[in-house]
PDB file of C-alpha atoms in Angstrom:
ATOM      1  CA  MET A   4      77.296  84.081 187.833  1.00 75.00           C
ATOM      2  CA  LYS A   5      80.329  84.895 189.305  1.00 87.00           C
ATOM      3  CA  ARG A   6      80.576  86.508 192.649  1.00 91.00           C
ATOM      4  CA  HIS A   7      81.459  89.772 191.511  1.00 96.00           C
ATOM      5  CA  LEU A   8      80.466  91.921 188.441  1.00 97.00           C
ATOM      6  CA  ILE A   9      83.388  93.930 187.412  1.00 97.00           C
ATOM      7  CA  SER A  10      83.514  93.742 183.416  1.00 97.00           C
ATOM      8  CA  ALA A  11      80.883  93.214 180.961  1.00 97.00           C
ATOM      9  CA  ALA A  12      83.436  90.640 179.725  1.00 96.00           C
ATOM     10  CA  ASP A  13      82.703  88.832 183.240  1.00 95.00           C
ATOM     11  CA  LEU A  14      79.344  87.676 181.522  1.00 97.00           C
ATOM     12  CA  THR A  15      79.033  84.671 179.189  1.00 96.00           C
ATOM     13  CA  ARG A  16      76.050  84.700 176.696  1.00 96.00           C
ATOM     14  CA  ASP A  17      74.114  83.045 179.175  1.00 96.00           C
ATOM     15  CA  ASP A  18      74.812  84.877 182.000  1.00 96.00           C
ATOM     16  CA  ALA A  19      73.767  87.837 179.985  1.00 97.00           C
ATOM     17  CA  LEU A  20      70.575  86.497 179.000  1.00 97.00           C
ATOM     18  CA  LEU A  21      70.141  85.379 182.601  1.00 96.00           C
ATOM     19  CA  VAL A  22      70.422  88.936 183.782  1.00 97.00           C
ATOM     20  CA  LEU A  23      68.096  90.195 181.243  1.00 97.00           C
ATOM     21  CA  ASP A  24      65.254  87.573 182.037  1.00 96.00           C
ATOM     22  CA  THR A  25      65.657  88.072 185.471  1.00 96.00           C
ATOM     23  CA  ALA A  26      65.264  91.612 184.910  1.00 97.00           C
ATOM     24  CA  GLU A  27      61.991  91.133 183.271  1.00 96.00           C
ATOM     25  CA  GLU A  28      60.525  89.297 185.930  1.00 94.00           C
ATOM     26  CA  MET A  29      61.601  92.104 188.264  1.00 96.00           C
ATOM     27  CA  ALA A  30      59.949  94.740 185.894  1.00 95.00           C
ATOM     28  CA  ARG A  31      56.835  93.260 186.773  1.00 92.00           C
ATOM     29  CA  VAL A  32      57.034  94.165 190.590  1.00 89.00           C
ATOM     30  CA  ALA A  33      56.935  97.953 189.424  1.00 84.00           C
ATOM     31  CA  ASP A  34      53.405  97.391 188.263  1.00 85.00           C
ATOM     32  CA  ARG A  35      52.439  96.072 191.582  1.00 88.00           C
ATOM     33  CA  PRO A  36      50.775  98.620 194.288  1.00 89.00           C
ATOM     34  CA  ILE A  37      53.378  97.524 196.765  1.00 88.00           C
ATOM     35  CA  LYS A  38      56.828  97.757 194.798  1.00 89.00           C
ATOM     36  CA  LYS A  39      58.753  95.409 197.119  1.00 92.00           C
ATOM     37  CA  LEU A  40      60.290  92.141 197.333  1.00 94.00           C
ATOM     38  CA  PRO A  41      61.576  90.216 200.400  1.00 95.00           C
ATOM     39  CA  THR A  42      64.587  88.687 198.346  1.00 94.00           C
ATOM     40  CA  LEU A  43      67.086  90.272 200.370  1.00 96.00           C
ATOM     41  CA  ARG A  44      65.557  90.999 203.869  1.00 95.00           C
ATOM     42  CA  GLY A  45      68.349  91.428 206.262  1.00 95.00           C
ATOM     43  CA  ARG A  46      71.556  91.996 203.629  1.00 96.00           C
ATOM     44  CA  THR A  47      73.155  95.205 203.570  1.00 96.00           C
ATOM     45  CA  VAL A  48      73.885  97.197 200.052  1.00 97.00           C
ATOM     46  CA  VAL A  49      76.655  99.808 200.501  1.00 96.00           C
ATOM     47  CA  ASN A  50      76.346 102.285 197.866  1.00 95.00           C
ATOM     48  CA  LEU A  51      80.288 103.962 198.023  1.00 94.00           C
ATOM     49  CA  PHE A  52      80.353 106.550 195.500  1.00 93.00           C
ATOM     50  CA  PHE A  53      83.761 108.352 194.644  1.00 91.00           C
ATOM     51  CA  GLU A  54      82.266 110.323 191.690  1.00 88.00           C
ATOM     52  CA  ASP A  55      79.137 112.565 191.373  1.00 82.00           C
ATOM     53  CA  SER A  56      76.142 110.475 190.440  1.00 85.00           C
ATOM     54  CA  THR A  57      72.284 111.008 190.000  1.00 86.00           C
ATOM     55  CA  ARG A  58      70.808 108.098 187.878  1.00 90.00           C
ATOM     56  CA  THR A  59      73.009 105.510 188.910  1.00 95.00           C
ATOM     57  CA  ARG A  60      73.233 105.982 192.625  1.00 94.00           C
ATOM     58  CA  ILE A  61      69.215 106.479 193.046  1.00 95.00           C
ATOM     59  CA  SER A  62      68.949 103.475 190.619  1.00 97.00           C
ATOM     60  CA  PHE A  63      71.079 101.195 192.773  1.00 97.00           C
ATOM     61  CA  GLU A  64      69.400 102.578 196.245  1.00 97.00           C
ATOM     62  CA  ALA A  65      66.158 101.996 194.553  1.00 96.00           C
ATOM     63  CA  ALA A  66      66.756  98.416 193.225  1.00 97.00           C
ATOM     64  CA  ALA A  67      68.196  97.479 196.952  1.00 97.00           C
ATOM     65  CA  LYS A  68      65.194  98.646 198.503  1.00 97.00           C
ATOM     66  CA  ARG A  69      62.714  97.286 196.309  1.00 96.00           C
ATOM     67  CA  LEU A  70      64.753  93.907 197.375  1.00 96.00           C
ATOM     68  CA  SER A  71      64.179  94.600 200.952  1.00 96.00           C
ATOM     69  CA  ALA A  72      68.003  95.213 201.669  1.00 97.00           C
ATOM     70  CA  ASP A  73      69.249  97.585 204.028  1.00 97.00           C
ATOM     71  CA  VAL A  74      70.773 100.356 202.140  1.00 97.00           C
ATOM     72  CA  ILE A  75      73.868 102.522 203.163  1.00 94.00           C
ATOM     73  CA  ASN A  76      74.549 105.381 200.796  1.00 91.00           C
ATOM     74  CA  PHE A  77      78.414 106.478 201.074  1.00 86.00           C
ATOM     75  CA  SER A  78      79.756 109.561 199.449  1.00 80.00           C
ATOM     76  CA  ALA A  79      83.479 110.830 199.366  1.00 74.00           C
ATOM     77  CA  LYS A  80      82.683 114.114 199.955  1.00 70.00           C
ATOM     78  CA  GLY A  81      82.403 114.916 203.503  1.00 60.00           C
ATOM     79  CA  SER A  82      83.485 111.673 204.512  1.00 66.00           C
ATOM     80  CA  SER A  83      87.220 110.529 205.645  1.00 69.00           C
ATOM     81  CA  VAL A  84      88.051 110.183 202.308  1.00 70.00           C
ATOM     82  CA  SER A  85      88.506 113.971 202.178  1.00 65.00           C
ATOM     83  CA  LYS A  86      90.882 113.604 205.179  1.00 64.00           C
ATOM     84  CA  GLY A  87      92.682 111.440 203.049  1.00 76.00           C
ATOM     85  CA  GLU A  88      91.794 107.656 204.056  1.00 83.00           C
ATOM     86  CA  SER A  89      92.858 105.352 201.283  1.00 90.00           C
ATOM     87  CA  LEU A  90      90.270 102.692 199.654  1.00 91.00           C
ATOM     88  CA  LYS A  91      91.575 100.090 201.755  1.00 93.00           C
ATOM     89  CA  ASP A  92      90.813 101.547 204.646  1.00 92.00           C
ATOM     90  CA  THR A  93      87.574 102.558 203.695  1.00 90.00           C
ATOM     91  CA  ALA A  94      86.876  98.929 202.405  1.00 92.00           C
ATOM     92  CA  LEU A  95      87.605  97.447 205.965  1.00 94.00           C
ATOM     93  CA  THR A  96      85.432  99.725 207.767  1.00 91.00           C
ATOM     94  CA  LEU A  97      82.489  98.783 205.669  1.00 90.00           C
ATOM     95  CA  GLU A  98      83.603  94.990 206.155  1.00 92.00           C
ATOM     96  CA  ALA A  99      83.529  95.529 209.855  1.00 93.00           C
ATOM     97  CA  MET A 100      79.994  96.758 209.537  1.00 90.00           C
ATOM     98  CA  GLY A 101      79.027  93.607 207.550  1.00 92.00           C
ATOM     99  CA  ALA A 102      78.396  94.960 204.219  1.00 94.00           C
ATOM    100  CA  ASP A 103      77.162  92.067 201.908  1.00 96.00           C
ATOM    101  CA  ALA A 104      77.548  93.804 198.709  1.00 97.00           C
ATOM    102  CA  VAL A 105      79.500  97.149 197.457  1.00 97.00           C
ATOM    103  CA  VAL A 106      78.375  99.000 194.685  1.00 97.00           C
ATOM    104  CA  ILE A 107      81.549 101.085 193.668  1.00 96.00           C
ATOM    105  CA  ARG A 108      81.850 104.307 191.507  1.00 95.00           C
ATOM    106  CA  HIS A 109      85.418 105.645 191.084  1.00 94.00           C
ATOM    107  CA  HIS A 110      87.235 108.126 189.435  1.00 91.00           C
ATOM    108  CA  MET A 111      90.396 105.705 189.019  1.00 93.00           C
ATOM    109  CA  SER A 112      90.071 102.778 186.345  1.00 94.00           C
ATOM    110  CA  GLY A 113      90.664  99.469 188.367  1.00 96.00           C
ATOM    111  CA  ALA A 114      89.768 100.506 191.619  1.00 95.00           C
ATOM    112  CA  PRO A 115      86.326  97.972 191.610  1.00 96.00           C
ATOM    113  CA  HIS A 116      88.776  95.188 190.466  1.00 96.00           C
ATOM    114  CA  ARG A 117      91.329  95.930 193.184  1.00 96.00           C
ATOM    115  CA  LEU A 118      88.459  96.005 195.945  1.00 95.00           C
ATOM    116  CA  ALA A 119      86.986  92.642 194.653  1.00 95.00           C
ATOM    117  CA  TYR A 120      90.103  90.477 194.267  1.00 94.00           C
ATOM    118  CA  SER A 121      91.799  91.832 197.441  1.00 92.00           C
ATOM    119  CA  ASP A 122      91.056  90.364 201.011  1.00 89.00           C
ATOM    120  CA  TRP A 123      89.709  93.627 201.973  1.00 93.00           C
ATOM    121  CA  ILE A 124      86.196  93.102 201.973  1.00 93.00           C
ATOM    122  CA  GLY A 125      84.114  89.352 201.931  1.00 93.00           C
ATOM    123  CA  GLY A 126      81.096  90.701 199.982  1.00 94.00           C
ATOM    124  CA  SER A 127      80.280  90.766 196.339  1.00 96.00           C
ATOM    125  CA  VAL A 128      81.722  93.975 194.406  1.00 97.00           C
ATOM    126  CA  VAL A 129      79.506  95.739 191.589  1.00 98.00           C
ATOM    127  CA  ASN A 130      81.383  98.153 189.253  1.00 98.00           C
ATOM    128  CA  ALA A 131      79.137 101.273 188.919  1.00 97.00           C
ATOM    129  CA  GLY A 132      81.177 102.693 186.686  1.00 96.00           C
ATOM    130  CA  ASP A 133      85.185 103.289 187.099  1.00 96.00           C
ATOM    131  CA  GLY A 134      87.286 106.191 185.378  1.00 92.00           C
ATOM    132  CA  THR A 135      87.064 105.269 181.676  1.00 91.00           C
ATOM    133  CA  HIS A 136      86.962 101.892 181.813  1.00 95.00           C
ATOM    134  CA  GLU A 137      83.719 100.280 182.099  1.00 96.00           C
ATOM    135  CA  HIS A 138      80.231 100.377 183.121  1.00 97.00           C
ATOM    136  CA  PRO A 139      78.644  97.001 183.078  1.00 98.00           C
ATOM    137  CA  THR A 140      74.950  97.528 184.635  1.00 98.00           C
ATOM    138  CA  GLN A 141      74.732 100.595 182.084  1.00 97.00           C
ATOM    139  CA  ALA A 142      75.347  98.071 179.099  1.00 98.00           C
ATOM    140  CA  LEU A 143      72.903  95.635 180.640  1.00 98.00           C
ATOM    141  CA  LEU A 144      70.128  98.228 180.962  1.00 98.00           C
ATOM    142  CA  ASP A 145      70.909  99.402 177.262  1.00 98.00           C
ATOM    143  CA  ALA A 146      70.860  95.746 175.913  1.00 98.00           C
ATOM    144  CA  PHE A 147      67.717  95.406 178.338  1.00 98.00           C
ATOM    145  CA  THR A 148      65.955  98.156 176.262  1.00 98.00           C
ATOM    146  CA  MET A 149      67.368  97.211 172.790  1.00 98.00           C
ATOM    147  CA  ARG A 150      65.807  93.775 173.213  1.00 97.00           C
ATOM    148  CA  ARG A 151      62.551  94.809 174.356  1.00 96.00           C
ATOM    149  CA  HIS A 152      62.328  96.999 171.007  1.00 97.00           C
ATOM    150  CA  LEU A 153      64.158  95.192 168.673  1.00 96.00           C
ATOM    151  CA  SER A 154      64.014  91.240 169.441  1.00 90.00           C
ATOM    152  CA  GLY A 155      61.640  90.350 172.583  1.00 88.00           C
ATOM    153  CA  PRO A 156      61.895  88.946 175.555  1.00 87.00           C
ATOM    154  CA  GLY A 157      64.164  85.686 175.868  1.00 88.00           C
ATOM    155  CA  ARG A 158      66.104  86.575 172.909  1.00 93.00           C
ATOM    156  CA  ASP A 159      69.512  87.780 172.145  1.00 95.00           C
ATOM    157  CA  LEU A 160      70.339  90.471 169.791  1.00 97.00           C
ATOM    158  CA  ALA A 161      71.912  88.436 166.751  1.00 96.00           C
ATOM    159  CA  GLY A 162      72.224  90.240 163.881  1.00 95.00           C
ATOM    160  CA  ARG A 163      70.974  93.493 165.051  1.00 97.00           C
ATOM    161  CA  ARG A 164      73.295  97.131 164.201  1.00 98.00           C
ATOM    162  CA  ILE A 165      73.776  98.869 166.868  1.00 98.00           C
ATOM    163  CA  THR A 166      75.918 102.510 165.992  1.00 98.00           C
ATOM    164  CA  ILE A 167      77.670 104.120 168.876  1.00 98.00           C
ATOM    165  CA  VAL A 168      78.368 108.010 168.560  1.00 97.00           C
ATOM    166  CA  GLY A 169      80.539 110.596 170.281  1.00 93.00           C
ATOM    167  CA  ASP A 170      83.466 110.557 172.773  1.00 92.00           C
ATOM    168  CA  VAL A 171      84.425 106.783 172.889  1.00 95.00           C
ATOM    169  CA  LEU A 172      87.703 107.783 174.073  1.00 92.00           C
ATOM    170  CA  HIS A 173      86.554 108.581 177.415  1.00 90.00           C
ATOM    171  CA  SER A 174      83.100 106.639 177.768  1.00 93.00           C
ATOM    172  CA  ARG A 175      83.094 103.578 179.808  1.00 95.00           C
ATOM    173  CA  VAL A 176      79.551 103.028 178.427  1.00 96.00           C
ATOM    174  CA  ALA A 177      81.051 102.415 175.208  1.00 97.00           C
ATOM    175  CA  ARG A 178      83.576  99.928 176.239  1.00 97.00           C
ATOM    176  CA  SER A 179      81.034  97.753 178.284  1.00 98.00           C
ATOM    177  CA  ASN A 180      78.363  97.984 175.449  1.00 98.00           C
ATOM    178  CA  VAL A 181      80.966  96.906 172.765  1.00 98.00           C
ATOM    179  CA  LEU A 182      81.772  93.695 174.910  1.00 97.00           C
ATOM    180  CA  LEU A 183      78.210  93.210 176.059  1.00 98.00           C
ATOM    181  CA  LEU A 184      76.335  93.453 172.818  1.00 98.00           C
ATOM    182  CA  GLY A 185      79.359  91.309 170.917  1.00 97.00           C
ATOM    183  CA  THR A 186      78.453  88.960 173.467  1.00 97.00           C
ATOM    184  CA  LEU A 187      74.775  88.768 172.543  1.00 97.00           C
ATOM    185  CA  GLY A 188      75.353  88.640 168.767  1.00 97.00           C
ATOM    186  CA  ALA A 189      74.868  92.503 167.677  1.00 98.00           C
ATOM    187  CA  GLU A 190      77.190  93.896 165.201  1.00 98.00           C
ATOM    188  CA  VAL A 191      78.470  97.237 166.743  1.00 98.00           C
ATOM    189  CA  THR A 192      79.866 100.205 164.824  1.00 98.00           C
ATOM    190  CA  LEU A 193      81.810 102.865 166.631  1.00 98.00           C
ATOM    191  CA  VAL A 194      81.326 106.826 164.845  1.00 97.00           C
ATOM    192  CA  ALA A 195      83.838 109.388 165.995  1.00 95.00           C
ATOM    193  CA  PRO A 196      86.288 111.730 165.134  1.00 92.00           C
ATOM    194  CA  PRO A 197      89.727 110.147 165.057  1.00 92.00           C
ATOM    195  CA  THR A 198      90.784 111.985 168.239  1.00 91.00           C
ATOM    196  CA  LEU A 199      88.036 110.574 170.014  1.00 93.00           C
ATOM    197  CA  LEU A 200      88.767 106.846 169.937  1.00 94.00           C
ATOM    198  CA  PRO A 201      91.066 105.145 171.843  1.00 93.00           C
ATOM    199  CA  ILE A 202      94.087 103.665 170.891  1.00 93.00           C
ATOM    200  CA  GLY A 203      93.875  99.923 169.727  1.00 94.00           C
ATOM    201  CA  VAL A 204      90.149 100.312 168.946  1.00 95.00           C
ATOM    202  CA  GLU A 205      91.181  98.235 165.850  1.00 93.00           C
ATOM    203  CA  ASP A 206      91.119  95.438 168.054  1.00 94.00           C
ATOM    204  CA  TRP A 207      88.072  95.753 169.665  1.00 96.00           C
ATOM    205  CA  PRO A 208      85.217  93.458 168.400  1.00 96.00           C
ATOM    206  CA  CYS A 209      83.220  96.394 166.548  1.00 97.00           C
ATOM    207  CA  GLU A 210      83.733  98.415 163.579  1.00 97.00           C
ATOM    208  CA  VAL A 211      85.121 101.674 163.194  1.00 97.00           C
ATOM    209  CA  SER A 212      83.635 104.835 160.970  1.00 97.00           C
ATOM    210  CA  TYR A 213      83.970 108.230 160.937  1.00 96.00           C
ATOM    211  CA  ASP A 214      81.026 109.076 158.752  1.00 97.00           C
ATOM    212  CA  LEU A 215      77.837 108.948 160.814  1.00 97.00           C
ATOM    213  CA  ASP A 216      75.313 109.666 157.803  1.00 97.00           C
ATOM    214  CA  ALA A 217      76.869 106.761 156.143  1.00 97.00           C
ATOM    215  CA  VAL A 218      75.821 104.417 158.736  1.00 97.00           C
ATOM    216  CA  LEU A 219      72.192 105.709 159.790  1.00 97.00           C
ATOM    217  CA  ALA A 220      70.385 104.049 157.292  1.00 97.00           C
ATOM    218  CA  LYS A 221      71.398 100.591 158.298  1.00 96.00           C
ATOM    219  CA  SER A 222      71.302 101.130 161.927  1.00 98.00           C
ATOM    220  CA  ASP A 223      68.940  99.303 164.144  1.00 98.00           C
ATOM    221  CA  ALA A 224      69.969 101.448 167.281  1.00 98.00           C
ATOM    222  CA  VAL A 225      71.867 104.602 167.604  1.00 98.00           C
ATOM    223  CA  MET A 226      73.284 105.499 170.868  1.00 98.00           C
ATOM    224  CA  MET A 227      74.682 109.161 171.412  1.00 97.00           C
ATOM    225  CA  LEU A 228      77.823 109.652 173.798  1.00 95.00           C
ATOM    226  CA  ARG A 229      78.046 112.779 175.886  1.00 90.00           C
ATOM    227  CA  VAL A 230      81.159 114.658 175.275  1.00 87.00           C
ATOM    228  CA  GLN A 231      82.992 114.299 178.482  1.00 80.00           C
ATOM    229  CA  ARG A 232      84.968 117.794 178.779  1.00 69.00           C
ATOM    230  CA  GLU A 233      85.637 117.037 182.678  1.00 63.00           C
ATOM    231  CA  ARG A 234      87.855 114.214 181.344  1.00 61.00           C
ATOM    232  CA  MET A 235      89.322 116.199 178.777  1.00 56.00           C
ATOM    233  CA  ASN A 236      92.895 118.037 179.248  1.00 60.00           C
ATOM    234  CA  ALA A 237      93.365 119.240 175.383  1.00 61.00           C
ATOM    235  CA  ALA A 238      91.335 120.363 172.720  1.00 63.00           C
ATOM    236  CA  PHE A 239      89.810 117.118 171.007  1.00 74.00           C
ATOM    237  CA  PHE A 240      87.756 118.938 167.991  1.00 76.00           C
ATOM    238  CA  PRO A 241      87.974 122.749 166.718  1.00 68.00           C
ATOM    239  CA  THR A 242      84.763 124.051 168.199  1.00 82.00           C
ATOM    240  CA  GLU A 243      81.367 122.356 169.454  1.00 86.00           C
ATOM    241  CA  ARG A 244      79.198 123.848 166.271  1.00 89.00           C
ATOM    242  CA  GLU A 245      82.205 121.631 164.339  1.00 90.00           C
ATOM    243  CA  TYR A 246      81.374 118.360 166.168  1.00 89.00           C
ATOM    244  CA  SER A 247      77.816 118.891 166.237  1.00 91.00           C
ATOM    245  CA  ARG A 248      77.537 119.366 162.499  1.00 93.00           C
ATOM    246  CA  ARG A 249      79.149 116.005 161.697  1.00 94.00           C
ATOM    247  CA  TYR A 250      78.658 113.912 164.787  1.00 94.00           C
ATOM    248  CA  GLY A 251      75.277 115.618 166.428  1.00 95.00           C
ATOM    249  CA  LEU A 252      71.897 113.686 165.865  1.00 97.00           C
ATOM    250  CA  ASP A 253      69.294 116.062 164.861  1.00 97.00           C
ATOM    251  CA  GLY A 254      65.894 115.809 162.912  1.00 97.00           C
ATOM    252  CA  LEU A 255      67.188 114.998 159.768  1.00 97.00           C
ATOM    253  CA  ARG A 256      69.342 112.526 160.676  1.00 97.00           C
ATOM    254  CA  MET A 257      66.932 110.718 162.693  1.00 98.00           C
ATOM    255  CA  ALA A 258      64.578 110.928 159.836  1.00 97.00           C
ATOM    256  CA  ALA A 259      67.558 109.139 157.704  1.00 97.00           C
ATOM    257  CA  LEU A 260      67.114 105.979 160.177  1.00 98.00           C
ATOM    258  CA  PRO A 261      64.740 102.833 159.543  1.00 97.00           C
ATOM    259  CA  GLU A 262      61.275 103.104 160.871  1.00 96.00           C
ATOM    260  CA  HIS A 263      61.660 100.517 163.490  1.00 96.00           C
ATOM    261  CA  ALA A 264      64.895 102.096 164.639  1.00 97.00           C
ATOM    262  CA  VAL A 265      65.471 103.630 168.552  1.00 98.00           C
ATOM    263  CA  VAL A 266      67.511 106.593 169.644  1.00 98.00           C
ATOM    264  CA  MET A 267      69.479 106.028 173.046  1.00 98.00           C
ATOM    265  CA  HIS A 268      71.299 108.113 175.476  1.00 97.00           C
ATOM    266  CA  PRO A 269      73.031 106.799 178.482  1.00 95.00           C
ATOM    267  CA  GLY A 270      72.817 110.482 180.270  1.00 89.00           C
ATOM    268  CA  PRO A 271      73.228 113.229 181.027  1.00 90.00           C
ATOM    269  CA  MET A 272      72.664 114.775 177.605  1.00 91.00           C
ATOM    270  CA  ASN A 273      74.143 117.669 176.432  1.00 89.00           C
ATOM    271  CA  ARG A 274      71.299 119.121 174.334  1.00 93.00           C
ATOM    272  CA  GLY A 275      72.215 120.978 171.095  1.00 90.00           C
ATOM    273  CA  MET A 276      75.457 119.177 170.881  1.00 90.00           C
ATOM    274  CA  GLU A 277      75.340 115.368 170.568  1.00 94.00           C
ATOM    275  CA  ILE A 278      71.830 115.340 170.498  1.00 96.00           C
ATOM    276  CA  THR A 279      68.899 118.340 169.386  1.00 96.00           C
ATOM    277  CA  ALA A 280      66.180 118.600 171.846  1.00 96.00           C
ATOM    278  CA  GLU A 281      63.605 117.878 168.725  1.00 97.00           C
ATOM    279  CA  VAL A 282      65.515 114.115 168.854  1.00 97.00           C
ATOM    280  CA  ALA A 283      65.593 113.903 172.330  1.00 97.00           C
ATOM    281  CA  ASP A 284      62.149 114.751 173.070  1.00 97.00           C
ATOM    282  CA  SER A 285      60.997 112.607 170.345  1.00 97.00           C
ATOM    283  CA  PRO A 286      59.345 109.137 170.982  1.00 96.00           C
ATOM    284  CA  ARG A 287      61.996 107.408 169.416  1.00 97.00           C
ATOM    285  CA  CYS A 288      64.353 108.541 172.249  1.00 98.00           C
ATOM    286  CA  THR A 289      64.635 105.799 174.848  1.00 98.00           C
ATOM    287  CA  ALA A 290      66.294 107.791 177.535  1.00 97.00           C
ATOM    288  CA  VAL A 291      64.036 108.053 179.783  1.00 96.00           C
ATOM    289  CA  GLU A 292      62.931 104.580 179.225  1.00 97.00           C
ATOM    290  CA  GLN A 293      66.721 103.455 180.085  1.00 97.00           C
ATOM    291  CA  VAL A 294      66.617 105.204 183.428  1.00 96.00           C
ATOM    292  CA  LYS A 295      63.134 102.758 184.126  1.00 95.00           C
ATOM    293  CA  ASN A 296      64.665  99.245 182.985  1.00 97.00           C
ATOM    294  CA  GLY A 297      67.856 100.565 185.040  1.00 97.00           C
ATOM    295  CA  VAL A 298      66.325  99.798 188.556  1.00 97.00           C
ATOM    296  CA  SER A 299      64.903  96.466 186.997  1.00 97.00           C
ATOM    297  CA  ILE A 300      68.484  95.355 185.784  1.00 98.00           C
ATOM    298  CA  ARG A 301      70.007  96.156 189.123  1.00 98.00           C
ATOM    299  CA  MET A 302      67.583  94.306 191.098  1.00 97.00           C
ATOM    300  CA  ALA A 303      68.349  91.461 188.667  1.00 97.00           C
ATOM    301  CA  VAL A 304      72.043  91.733 189.313  1.00 98.00           C
ATOM    302  CA  LEU A 305      71.748  92.310 193.311  1.00 97.00           C
ATOM    303  CA  TYR A 306      69.442  89.315 193.529  1.00 97.00           C
ATOM    304  CA  LEU A 307      71.599  86.935 191.216  1.00 97.00           C
ATOM    305  CA  LEU A 308      74.868  87.988 193.011  1.00 96.00           C
ATOM    306  CA  LEU A 309      73.210  87.710 196.538  1.00 94.00           C
ATOM    307  CA  GLY A 310      70.040  85.619 196.705  1.00 82.00           C
ATOM    308  CA  GLY A 311      69.667  83.925 193.556  1.00 66.00           C
ATOM    309  CA  ALA A 312      68.953  80.394 194.547  1.00 55.00           C
ATOM    310  CA  GLU A 313      65.238  81.102 194.772  1.00 57.00           C
ATOM    311  CA  PRO A 314      62.621  82.376 192.015  1.00 57.00           C
ATOM    312  CA  ALA A 315      63.044  86.104 191.795  1.00 59.00           C
ATOM    313  CA  VAL A 316      59.225  86.627 191.802  1.00 61.00           C
ATOM    314  CA  SER A 317      57.201  84.004 193.881  1.00 56.00           C
ATOM    315  CA  ALA A 318      53.948  83.106 191.922  1.00 51.00           C
ATOM    316  CA  PRO A 319      51.090  83.725 193.707  1.00 51.00           C
ATOM    317  CA  ALA A 320      49.109  81.585 195.930  1.00 48.00           C
ATOM    318  CA  PRO A 321      46.684  79.146 194.383  1.00 51.00           C
ATOM    319  CA  ALA A 322      42.974  80.123 195.170  1.00 51.00           C
ATOM    320  CA  ARG A 323      41.109  78.243 197.648  1.00 51.00           C
ATOM    321  CA  THR A 324      38.394  76.032 196.786  1.00 50.00           C
ATOM    322  CA  GLU A 325      35.539  74.282 198.107  1.00 51.00           C
ATOM    323  CA  GLU A 326      37.220  71.380 197.926  1.00 49.00           C
ATOM    324  CA  ASN A 327      40.046  72.351 199.651  1.00 51.00           C
ATOM    325  CA  ASN A 328      38.297  73.722 202.316  1.00 51.00           C
ATOM    326  CA  GLN A 329      36.459  70.238 203.178  1.00 52.00           C
ATOM    327  CA  ALA A 330      39.561  68.374 203.038  1.00 48.00           C
TER     328      ALA A 330
END
């Protein structure tokens, strides 16, 4: 793998499969009584968050701690950033403190790239979401979840049909998923009102539809996206009721899916808008499973970026036999 993970486009098919396969090994650690590996002992991981976050920040923190790294959590609120400190000066401060990896979430698209390819910091940089640009580890955990349900360990997603529905315009999750799922061989279809599709979407490696009901019957997985009102500065659809009627997933639409199909959501959910409570709480919805898989994926990413020369999970020592004792 490269030194940084900024975009899902940074990953080749082999890179993506390596992360997914490593995450399978990391997932076994969660079943142990002691959920820790010594892999990153002595390394320092800084979670540099300029935006509010629950799942992603806690997930990265848990991943680093399970690998025995030292973790520093940085929130822009209550820090020198609120006094006007620049990203450069914040990065130089972290470098002086010996950060081996910086996990950054920023409201400005491109901030992680600027941090990674400047001379401000010497460690690895992981993009935990930048503006409306990308969120590569979310795409990896989504692919990991799909693979477990649709393909099986060690395989890609070739031939699987994935439908992503909702606010694509403001979604960094959608962008990363389109890139990564395409790399893994899946066929991706975006479904949204025209006002919630970005300019140039026709050049993305995916299909586009405005009719959710037309694509459900041939979908192996449906991913519902949250309408991100906090990023909107205009009216993108008439009413919430109208949006939910045309692009929300309810029980009737879920029944139109093939029996093996799963319903996904990156969270947080707006229940009653893009997804009903009935669907969100059904056994076919993998939202909670995605959160669990996120820790394994982020353990794999940190391990491969910072430590990956040795096996991720050591094999158990061979049992001592009487013959060995005599020797």
